[in-house]
Short mmCIF file of C-alpha atoms in Angstrom, two decimals:
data_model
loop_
_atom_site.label_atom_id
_atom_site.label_comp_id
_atom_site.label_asym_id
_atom_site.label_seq_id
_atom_site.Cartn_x
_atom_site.Cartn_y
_atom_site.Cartn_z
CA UNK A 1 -25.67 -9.24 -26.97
CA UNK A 2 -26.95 -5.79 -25.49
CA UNK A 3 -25.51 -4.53 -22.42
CA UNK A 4 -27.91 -5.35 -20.07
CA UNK A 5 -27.41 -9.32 -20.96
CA UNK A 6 -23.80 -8.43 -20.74
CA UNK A 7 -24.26 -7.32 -17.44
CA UNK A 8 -26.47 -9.88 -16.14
CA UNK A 9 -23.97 -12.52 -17.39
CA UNK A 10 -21.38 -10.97 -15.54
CA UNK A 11 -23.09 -11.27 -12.55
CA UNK A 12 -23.72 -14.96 -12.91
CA UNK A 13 -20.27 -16.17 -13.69
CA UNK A 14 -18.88 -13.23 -10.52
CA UNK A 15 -21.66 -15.43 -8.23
CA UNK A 16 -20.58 -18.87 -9.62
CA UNK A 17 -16.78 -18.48 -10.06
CA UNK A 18 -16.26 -18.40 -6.00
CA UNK A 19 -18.32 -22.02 -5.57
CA UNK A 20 -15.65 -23.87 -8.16
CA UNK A 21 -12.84 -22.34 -6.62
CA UNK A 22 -10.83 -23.12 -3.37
CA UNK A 23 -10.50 -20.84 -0.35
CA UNK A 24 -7.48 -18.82 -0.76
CA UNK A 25 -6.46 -17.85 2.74
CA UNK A 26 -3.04 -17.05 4.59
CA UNK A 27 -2.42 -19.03 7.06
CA UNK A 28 -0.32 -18.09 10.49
CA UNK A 29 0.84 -20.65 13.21
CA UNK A 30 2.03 -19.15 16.65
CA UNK A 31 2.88 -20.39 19.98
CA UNK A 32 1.92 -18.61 23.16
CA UNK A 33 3.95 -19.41 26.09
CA UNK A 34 0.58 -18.71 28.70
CA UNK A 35 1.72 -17.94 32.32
CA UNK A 36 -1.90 -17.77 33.47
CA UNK A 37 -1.99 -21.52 32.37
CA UNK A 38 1.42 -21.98 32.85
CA UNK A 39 1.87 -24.21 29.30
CA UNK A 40 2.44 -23.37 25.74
CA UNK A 41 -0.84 -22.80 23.58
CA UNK A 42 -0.91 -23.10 19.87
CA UNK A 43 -3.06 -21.27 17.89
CA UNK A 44 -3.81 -20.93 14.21
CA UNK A 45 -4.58 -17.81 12.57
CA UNK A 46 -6.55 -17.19 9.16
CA UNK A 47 -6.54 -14.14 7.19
CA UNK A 48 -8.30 -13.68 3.83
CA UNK A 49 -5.43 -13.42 0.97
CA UNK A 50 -6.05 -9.73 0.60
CA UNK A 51 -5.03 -9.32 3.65
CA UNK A 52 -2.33 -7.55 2.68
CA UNK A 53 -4.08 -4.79 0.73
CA UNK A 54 -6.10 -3.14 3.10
CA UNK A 55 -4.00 -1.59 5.89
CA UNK A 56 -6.47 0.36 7.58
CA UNK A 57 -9.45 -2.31 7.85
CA UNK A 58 -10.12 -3.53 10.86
CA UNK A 59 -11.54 -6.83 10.23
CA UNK A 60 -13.79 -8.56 12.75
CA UNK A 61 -12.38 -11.57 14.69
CA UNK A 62 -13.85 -15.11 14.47
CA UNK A 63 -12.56 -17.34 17.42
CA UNK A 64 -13.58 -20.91 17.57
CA UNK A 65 -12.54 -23.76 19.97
CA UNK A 66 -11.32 -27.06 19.65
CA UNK A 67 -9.36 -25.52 16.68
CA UNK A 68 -7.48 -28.85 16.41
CA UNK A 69 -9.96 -30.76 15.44
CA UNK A 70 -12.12 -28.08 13.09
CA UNK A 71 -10.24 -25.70 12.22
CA UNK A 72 -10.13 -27.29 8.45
CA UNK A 73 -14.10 -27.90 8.05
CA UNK A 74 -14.77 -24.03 9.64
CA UNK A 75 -12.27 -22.06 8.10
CA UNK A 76 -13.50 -23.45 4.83
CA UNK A 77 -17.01 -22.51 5.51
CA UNK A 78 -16.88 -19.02 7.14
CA UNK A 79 -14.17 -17.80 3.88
CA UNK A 80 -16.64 -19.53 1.76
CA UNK A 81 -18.86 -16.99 3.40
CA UNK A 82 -17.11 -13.35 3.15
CA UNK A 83 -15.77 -14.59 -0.75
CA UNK A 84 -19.24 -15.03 -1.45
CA UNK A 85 -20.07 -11.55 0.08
CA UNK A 86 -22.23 -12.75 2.43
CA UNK A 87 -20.02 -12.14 5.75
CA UNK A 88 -17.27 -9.77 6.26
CA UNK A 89 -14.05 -10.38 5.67
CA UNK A 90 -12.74 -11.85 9.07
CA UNK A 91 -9.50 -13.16 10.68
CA UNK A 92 -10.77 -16.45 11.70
CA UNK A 93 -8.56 -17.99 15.11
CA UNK A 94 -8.65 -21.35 15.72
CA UNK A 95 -7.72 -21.82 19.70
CA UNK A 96 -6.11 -25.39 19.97
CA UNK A 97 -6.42 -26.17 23.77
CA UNK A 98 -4.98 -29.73 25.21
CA UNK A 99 -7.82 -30.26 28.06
CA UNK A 100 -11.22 -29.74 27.17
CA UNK A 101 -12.85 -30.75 30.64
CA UNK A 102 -10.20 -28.65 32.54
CA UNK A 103 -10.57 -25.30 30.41
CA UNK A 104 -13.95 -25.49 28.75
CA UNK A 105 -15.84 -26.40 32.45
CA UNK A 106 -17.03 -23.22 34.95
CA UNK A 107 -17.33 -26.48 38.01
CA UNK A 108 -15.81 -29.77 38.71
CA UNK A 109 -18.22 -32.64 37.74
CA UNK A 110 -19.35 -34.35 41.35
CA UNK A 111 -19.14 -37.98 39.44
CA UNK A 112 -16.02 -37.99 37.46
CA UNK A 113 -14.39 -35.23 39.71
CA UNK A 114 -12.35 -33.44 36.59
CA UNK A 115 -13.04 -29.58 35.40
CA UNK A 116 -13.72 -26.20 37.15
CA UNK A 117 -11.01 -24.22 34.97
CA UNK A 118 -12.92 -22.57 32.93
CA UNK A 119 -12.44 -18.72 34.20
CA UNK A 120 -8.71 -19.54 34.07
CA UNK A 121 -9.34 -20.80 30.51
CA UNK A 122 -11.26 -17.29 29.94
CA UNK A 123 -8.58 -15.40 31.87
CA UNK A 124 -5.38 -16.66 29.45
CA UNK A 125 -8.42 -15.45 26.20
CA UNK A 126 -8.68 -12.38 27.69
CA UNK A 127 -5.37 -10.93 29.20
CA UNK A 128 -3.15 -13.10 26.50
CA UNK A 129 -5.26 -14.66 23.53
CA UNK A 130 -7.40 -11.79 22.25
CA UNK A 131 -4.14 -8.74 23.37
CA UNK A 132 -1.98 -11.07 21.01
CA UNK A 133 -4.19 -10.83 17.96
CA UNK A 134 -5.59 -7.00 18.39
CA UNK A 135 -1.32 -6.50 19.13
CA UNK A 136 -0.20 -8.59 15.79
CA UNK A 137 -3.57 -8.17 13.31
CA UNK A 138 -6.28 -5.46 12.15
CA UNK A 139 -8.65 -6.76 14.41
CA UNK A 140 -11.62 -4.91 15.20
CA UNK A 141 -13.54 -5.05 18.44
CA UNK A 142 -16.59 -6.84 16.67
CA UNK A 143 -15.34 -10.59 18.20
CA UNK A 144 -17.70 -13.59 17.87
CA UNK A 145 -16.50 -17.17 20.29
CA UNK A 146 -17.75 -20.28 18.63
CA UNK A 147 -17.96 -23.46 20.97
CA UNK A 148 -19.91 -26.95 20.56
CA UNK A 149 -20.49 -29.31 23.32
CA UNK A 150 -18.57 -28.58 26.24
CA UNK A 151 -17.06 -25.40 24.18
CA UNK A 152 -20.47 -24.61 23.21
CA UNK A 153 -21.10 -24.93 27.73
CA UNK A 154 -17.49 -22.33 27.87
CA UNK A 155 -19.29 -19.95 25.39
CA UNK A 156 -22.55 -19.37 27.35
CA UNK A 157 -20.54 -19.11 30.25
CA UNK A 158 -18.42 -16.12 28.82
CA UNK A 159 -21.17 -14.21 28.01
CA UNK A 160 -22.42 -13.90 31.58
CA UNK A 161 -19.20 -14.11 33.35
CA UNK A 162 -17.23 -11.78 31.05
CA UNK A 163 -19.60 -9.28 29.95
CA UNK A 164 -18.41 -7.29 26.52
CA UNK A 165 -15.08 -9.28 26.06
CA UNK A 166 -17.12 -10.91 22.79
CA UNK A 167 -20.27 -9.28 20.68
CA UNK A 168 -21.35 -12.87 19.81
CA UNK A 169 -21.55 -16.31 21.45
CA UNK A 170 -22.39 -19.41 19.23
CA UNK A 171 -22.68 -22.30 21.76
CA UNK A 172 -23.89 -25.77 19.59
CA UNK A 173 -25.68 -28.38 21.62
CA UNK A 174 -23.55 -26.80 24.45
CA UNK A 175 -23.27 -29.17 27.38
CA UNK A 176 -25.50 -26.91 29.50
CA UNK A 177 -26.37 -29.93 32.23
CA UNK A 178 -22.60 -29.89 33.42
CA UNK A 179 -22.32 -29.14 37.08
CA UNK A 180 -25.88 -29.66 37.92
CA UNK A 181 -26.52 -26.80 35.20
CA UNK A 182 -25.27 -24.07 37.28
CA UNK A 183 -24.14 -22.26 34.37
CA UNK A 184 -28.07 -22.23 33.41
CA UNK A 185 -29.19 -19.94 36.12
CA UNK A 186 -26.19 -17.35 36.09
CA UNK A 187 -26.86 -16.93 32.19
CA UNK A 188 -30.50 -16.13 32.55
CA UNK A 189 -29.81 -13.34 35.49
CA UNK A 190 -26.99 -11.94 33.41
CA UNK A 191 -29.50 -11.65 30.59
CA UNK A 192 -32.63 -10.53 32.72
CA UNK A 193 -30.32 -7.51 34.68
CA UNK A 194 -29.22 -5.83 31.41
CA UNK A 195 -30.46 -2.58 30.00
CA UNK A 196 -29.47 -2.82 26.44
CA UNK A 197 -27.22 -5.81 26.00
CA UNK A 198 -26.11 -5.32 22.51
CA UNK A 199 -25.09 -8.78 21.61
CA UNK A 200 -25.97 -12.09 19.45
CA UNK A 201 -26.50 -15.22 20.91
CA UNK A 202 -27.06 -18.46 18.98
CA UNK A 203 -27.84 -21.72 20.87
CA UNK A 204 -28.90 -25.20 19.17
CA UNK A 205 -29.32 -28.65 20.35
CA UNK A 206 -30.08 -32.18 18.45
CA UNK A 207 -31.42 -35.31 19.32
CA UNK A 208 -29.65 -35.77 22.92
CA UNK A 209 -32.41 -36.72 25.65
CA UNK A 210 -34.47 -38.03 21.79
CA UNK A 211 -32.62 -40.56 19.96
CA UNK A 212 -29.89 -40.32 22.49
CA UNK A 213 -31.82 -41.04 26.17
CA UNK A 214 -29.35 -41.89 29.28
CA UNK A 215 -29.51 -38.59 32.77
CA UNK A 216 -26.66 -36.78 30.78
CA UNK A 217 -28.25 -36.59 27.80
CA UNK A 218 -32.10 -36.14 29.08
CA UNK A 219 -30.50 -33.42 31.10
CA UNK A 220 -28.77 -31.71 28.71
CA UNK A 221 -32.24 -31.55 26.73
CA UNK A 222 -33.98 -30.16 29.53
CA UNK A 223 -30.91 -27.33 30.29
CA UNK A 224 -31.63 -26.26 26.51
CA UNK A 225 -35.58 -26.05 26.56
CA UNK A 226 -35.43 -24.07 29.28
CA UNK A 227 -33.06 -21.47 28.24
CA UNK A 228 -35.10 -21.48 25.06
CA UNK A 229 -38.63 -21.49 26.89
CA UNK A 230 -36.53 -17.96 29.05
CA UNK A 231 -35.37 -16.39 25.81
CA UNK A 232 -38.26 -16.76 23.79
CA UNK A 233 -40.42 -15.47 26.82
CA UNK A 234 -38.66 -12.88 28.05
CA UNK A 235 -37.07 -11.34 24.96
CA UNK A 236 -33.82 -9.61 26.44
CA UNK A 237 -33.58 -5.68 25.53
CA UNK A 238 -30.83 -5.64 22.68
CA UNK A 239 -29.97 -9.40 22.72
CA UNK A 240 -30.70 -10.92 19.07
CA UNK A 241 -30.82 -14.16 19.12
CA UNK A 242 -31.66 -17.40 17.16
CA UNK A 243 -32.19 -20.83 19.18
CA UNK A 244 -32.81 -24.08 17.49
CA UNK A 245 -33.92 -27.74 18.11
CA UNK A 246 -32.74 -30.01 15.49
CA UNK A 247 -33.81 -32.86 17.04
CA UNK A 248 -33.28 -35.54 14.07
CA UNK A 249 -29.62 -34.49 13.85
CA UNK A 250 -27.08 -36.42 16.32
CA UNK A 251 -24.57 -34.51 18.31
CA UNK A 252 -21.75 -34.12 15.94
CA UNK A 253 -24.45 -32.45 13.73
CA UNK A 254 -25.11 -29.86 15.26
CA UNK A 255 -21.80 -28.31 14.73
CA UNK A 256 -21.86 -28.10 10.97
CA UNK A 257 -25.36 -26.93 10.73
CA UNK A 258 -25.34 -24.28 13.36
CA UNK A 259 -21.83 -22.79 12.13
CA UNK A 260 -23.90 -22.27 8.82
CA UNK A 261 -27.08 -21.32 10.64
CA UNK A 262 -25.56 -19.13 12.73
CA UNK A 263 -23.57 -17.19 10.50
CA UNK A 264 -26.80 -16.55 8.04
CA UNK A 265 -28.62 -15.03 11.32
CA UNK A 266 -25.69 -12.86 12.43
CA UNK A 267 -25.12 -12.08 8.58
CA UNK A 268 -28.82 -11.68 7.53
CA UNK A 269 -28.33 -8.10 6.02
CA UNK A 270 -24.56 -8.40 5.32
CA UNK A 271 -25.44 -9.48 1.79
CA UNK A 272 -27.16 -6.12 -0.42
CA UNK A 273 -30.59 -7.08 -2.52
CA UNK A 274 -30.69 -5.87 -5.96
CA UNK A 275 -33.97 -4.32 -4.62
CA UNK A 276 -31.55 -1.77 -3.03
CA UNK A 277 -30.05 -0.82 -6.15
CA UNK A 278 -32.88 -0.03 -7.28
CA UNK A 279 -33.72 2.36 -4.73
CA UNK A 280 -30.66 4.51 -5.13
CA UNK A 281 -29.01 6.06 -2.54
CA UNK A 282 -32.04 6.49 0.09
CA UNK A 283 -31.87 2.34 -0.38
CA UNK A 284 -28.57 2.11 0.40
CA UNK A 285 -29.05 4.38 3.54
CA UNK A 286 -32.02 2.36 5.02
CA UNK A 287 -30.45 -1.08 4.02
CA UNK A 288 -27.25 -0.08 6.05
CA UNK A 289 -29.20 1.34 8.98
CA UNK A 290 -30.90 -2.05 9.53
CA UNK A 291 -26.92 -3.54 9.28
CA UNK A 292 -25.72 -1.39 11.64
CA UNK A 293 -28.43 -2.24 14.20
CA UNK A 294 -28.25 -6.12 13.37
CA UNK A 295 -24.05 -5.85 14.35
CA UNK A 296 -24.33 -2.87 17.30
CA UNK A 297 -21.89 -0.67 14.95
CA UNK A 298 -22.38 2.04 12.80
CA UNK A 299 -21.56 0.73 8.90
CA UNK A 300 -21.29 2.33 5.99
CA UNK A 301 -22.80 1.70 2.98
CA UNK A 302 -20.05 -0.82 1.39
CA UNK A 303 -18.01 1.02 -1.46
CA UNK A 304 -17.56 -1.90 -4.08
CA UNK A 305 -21.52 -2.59 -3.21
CA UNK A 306 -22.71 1.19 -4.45
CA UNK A 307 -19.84 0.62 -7.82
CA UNK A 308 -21.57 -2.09 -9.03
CA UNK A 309 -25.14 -1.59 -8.12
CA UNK A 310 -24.18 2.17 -10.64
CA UNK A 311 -23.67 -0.05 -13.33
CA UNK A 312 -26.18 -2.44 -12.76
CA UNK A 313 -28.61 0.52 -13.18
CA UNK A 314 -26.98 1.98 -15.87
CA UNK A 315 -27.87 -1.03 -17.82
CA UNK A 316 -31.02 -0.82 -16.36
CA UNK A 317 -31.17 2.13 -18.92
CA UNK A 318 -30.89 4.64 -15.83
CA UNK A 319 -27.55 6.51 -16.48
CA UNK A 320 -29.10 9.50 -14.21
CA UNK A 321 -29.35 6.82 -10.97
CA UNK A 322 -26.29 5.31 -11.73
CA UNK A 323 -24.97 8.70 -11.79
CA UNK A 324 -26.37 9.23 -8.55
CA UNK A 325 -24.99 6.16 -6.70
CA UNK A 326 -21.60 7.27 -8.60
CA UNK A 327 -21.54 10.60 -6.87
CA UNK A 328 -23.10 9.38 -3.53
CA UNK A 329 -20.13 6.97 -2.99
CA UNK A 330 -17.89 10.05 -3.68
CA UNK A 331 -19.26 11.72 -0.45
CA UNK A 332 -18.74 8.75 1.20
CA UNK A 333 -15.59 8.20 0.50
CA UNK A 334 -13.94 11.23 -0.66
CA UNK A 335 -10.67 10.10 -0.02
CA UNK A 336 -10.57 7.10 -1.91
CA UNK A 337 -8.91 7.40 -5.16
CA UNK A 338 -10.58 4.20 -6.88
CA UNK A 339 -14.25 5.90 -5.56
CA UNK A 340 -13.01 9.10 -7.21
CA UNK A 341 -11.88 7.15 -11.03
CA UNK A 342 -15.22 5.32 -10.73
CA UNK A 343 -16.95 8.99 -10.87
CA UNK A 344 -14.71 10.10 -13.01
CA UNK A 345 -15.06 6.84 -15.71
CA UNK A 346 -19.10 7.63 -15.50
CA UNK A 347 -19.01 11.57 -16.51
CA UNK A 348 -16.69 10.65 -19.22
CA UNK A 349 -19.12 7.46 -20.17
CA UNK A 350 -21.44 10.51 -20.55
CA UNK A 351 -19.72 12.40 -22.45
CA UNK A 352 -18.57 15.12 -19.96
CA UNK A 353 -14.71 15.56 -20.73
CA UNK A 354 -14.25 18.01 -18.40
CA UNK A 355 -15.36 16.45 -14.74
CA UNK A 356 -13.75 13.61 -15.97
CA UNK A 357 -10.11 14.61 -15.83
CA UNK A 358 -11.35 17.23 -12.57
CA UNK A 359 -12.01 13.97 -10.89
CA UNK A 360 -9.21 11.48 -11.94
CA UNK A 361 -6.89 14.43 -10.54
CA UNK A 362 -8.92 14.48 -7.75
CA UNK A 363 -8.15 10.46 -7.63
CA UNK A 364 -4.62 11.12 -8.57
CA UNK A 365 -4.01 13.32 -5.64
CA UNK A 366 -5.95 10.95 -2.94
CA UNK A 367 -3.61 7.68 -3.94
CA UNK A 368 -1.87 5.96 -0.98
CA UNK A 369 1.45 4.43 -0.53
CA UNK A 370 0.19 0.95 -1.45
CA UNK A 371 -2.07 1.49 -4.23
CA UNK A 372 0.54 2.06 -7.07
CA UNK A 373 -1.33 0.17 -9.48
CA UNK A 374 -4.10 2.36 -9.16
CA UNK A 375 -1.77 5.13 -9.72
CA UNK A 376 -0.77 3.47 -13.21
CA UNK A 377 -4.13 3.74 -14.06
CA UNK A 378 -5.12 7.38 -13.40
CA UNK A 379 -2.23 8.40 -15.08
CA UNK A 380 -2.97 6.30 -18.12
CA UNK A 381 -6.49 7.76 -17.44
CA UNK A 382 -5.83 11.23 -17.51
CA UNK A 383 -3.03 10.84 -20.31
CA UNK A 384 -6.04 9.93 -22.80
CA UNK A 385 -7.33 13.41 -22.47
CA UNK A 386 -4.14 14.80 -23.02
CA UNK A 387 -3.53 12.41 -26.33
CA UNK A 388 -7.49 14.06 -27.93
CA UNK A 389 -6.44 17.56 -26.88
#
């Protein structure tokens, strides 16, 4: 078997092995004892299980309500995600409220005269919930909320009455008719009045007001079709956003398919095309320009991505641009000793003794406290030229 078949076995089995295998995650329970809500909250926390090895990643920060009763199904789906490299690797919080039509409702309902306490839902997220985790875990400042029904309602109401405190809102078949849909109007000025909004927004709904026809229901249809009729028209400066009628899926539906629907239209560009490798460097550039736009944030060009697409072009038979991708991760990240072995594995590869061991000393002098393995290596690295000479 040549190398290129080697190679393009390897990549098979590396895409397959993560879809037979079960999420490995670390999970973390806490109580917070909330004195804007005056009551103790639980909430889970979920961390990939390489957590550990990465101490200056900031990871972006999931949060999804009604954690109690999803936290299993979505946890399993969004890791299934960033172990697939599709998404980042996240911390994923599940928020495991006791009231949902106190805390997830911006107005008491006229009829059933329960709710309004949603801002003092949003205040204990804000001043308590979100300080906790960016106090306790690498979390970045990239924070998506996740809500369905009447957390899907809470989530559309956050984005217009807490402007910034998340980059994306995910609100499925969100109970938008609540209150006379008051939360309908405020959303669409909050949207029109921005310059440059920089957020995602993804909205569904299924067969309510369809298969499902009673006022609640017909109104809840008619909430949703004319935010979508508003955002399709009027195209917010620097909103992206994806809204969907599934209207042969029932209620509980919705949820599943729009946490996976959701995350590939946030994601779109996480994932690198071979195409890019490819292209070399200039590739990489444009492919992480378009990422960084998608997600507001300047990214770089992912380190493991450029690795592998070098050797995937080196059995390409194009040592030269797998050379190139070598030495443009180097600039990159100059200060990363595994970058630095990688260039210093291809000159020897090609028979160039001499930048070999200049780079693994290079490596050997970038290593970090926590990366003695890596260490281990270099040195066994370096030893070899020793042992010829």
């Amino acid at each position: 078997m040549n190398y290129l078949k080697k190679l393009r076995l390897l990549v098979i089995i590396i895409c397959l092995l993560p879809l037979f295998s079960a999420n490995a995650v670390i999970v973390k329970e806490h109580i917070i004892n909330s004195k804007t809500l005056g009551e103790k909250q639980n909430v889970t926390v979920y961390l990939p299980d390489n957590y550990g090895d990465f101490p200056d990643y900031k990871y972006p920060v999931y949060y999804f309500l009604d954690g109690k009763y999803y936290k299993d199904m979505i946890q399993g789906v969004m890791s299934s995600y960033y172990e697939n490299g599709l998404a980042p690797s996240m911390i994923l919080v599940a928020i495991e409220n006791e009231s949902r039509i106190r805390d997830y409702t911006p107005t008491e309902h006229v009829e059933y005269k329960q709710g309004g306490g949603a801002d003092v839902f949003l205040d204990y997220i804000e001043r308590e919930l979100l300080p906790f985790v960016d106090k306790h875990y690498q979390a970045s400042d990239f924070k998506t909320l996740n809500g369905h029904s009447l957390g899907g309602l809470l989530s559309l109401h956050a984005m217009h009455s807490r402007p910034g405190l998340f980059t994306a809102h995910v609100a499925l078949s969100p109970s938008i008719h609540w209150g006379n849909k008051v939360t309908l109007p405020k959303l669409k000025r909050y949207l029109s009045s921005q310059d440059n909004l920089n957020q995602f927004l993804y909205v569904n709904l299924g067969d309510e007001g369809f298969q499902v026809i009673d006022d609640s229901a017909i109104a809840m249809r008619e909430g949703f079709l004319e935010l979508k009729a508003f955002l399709e028209e009027t195209k917010p400066n620097g909103l992206r956003f994806k809204i969907e009628h599934l209207q042969t899926l029932p209620h509980v539906a919705t949820l599943m398919t729009g946490l996976v629907n959701s995350t590939n239209e946030l994601y779109r560009n996480w994932s690198v095309p071979f195409r890019v490798f490819t292209e070399g460097p200039e590739g990489f550039d444009k492919h992480f320009k378009l990422l960084s736009q998608d997600l507001f944030q300047k990214i770089k060009p992912r380190k493991g991505a450029i690795n592998f697409a070098s050797y995937y072009i080196t059995g390409l038979d194009s040592p030269e641009k797998g050379m190139e991708l070598l030495q443009y991760n180097a600039g990159l990240y100059s200060d990363s000793a595994w970058v630095l072995l990688n260039l210093a594995k291809g000159y020897e590869e090609r028979g160039d003794q001499d930048k070999a061991k200049q780079q693994a000393m290079l490596a050997l002098g970038k290593i970090k406290s926590h990366e003695e393995n890596l260490k281990t290596t270099i040195d066994e690295f370096i030893a070899g030229f020793d042992t010829e000479e």
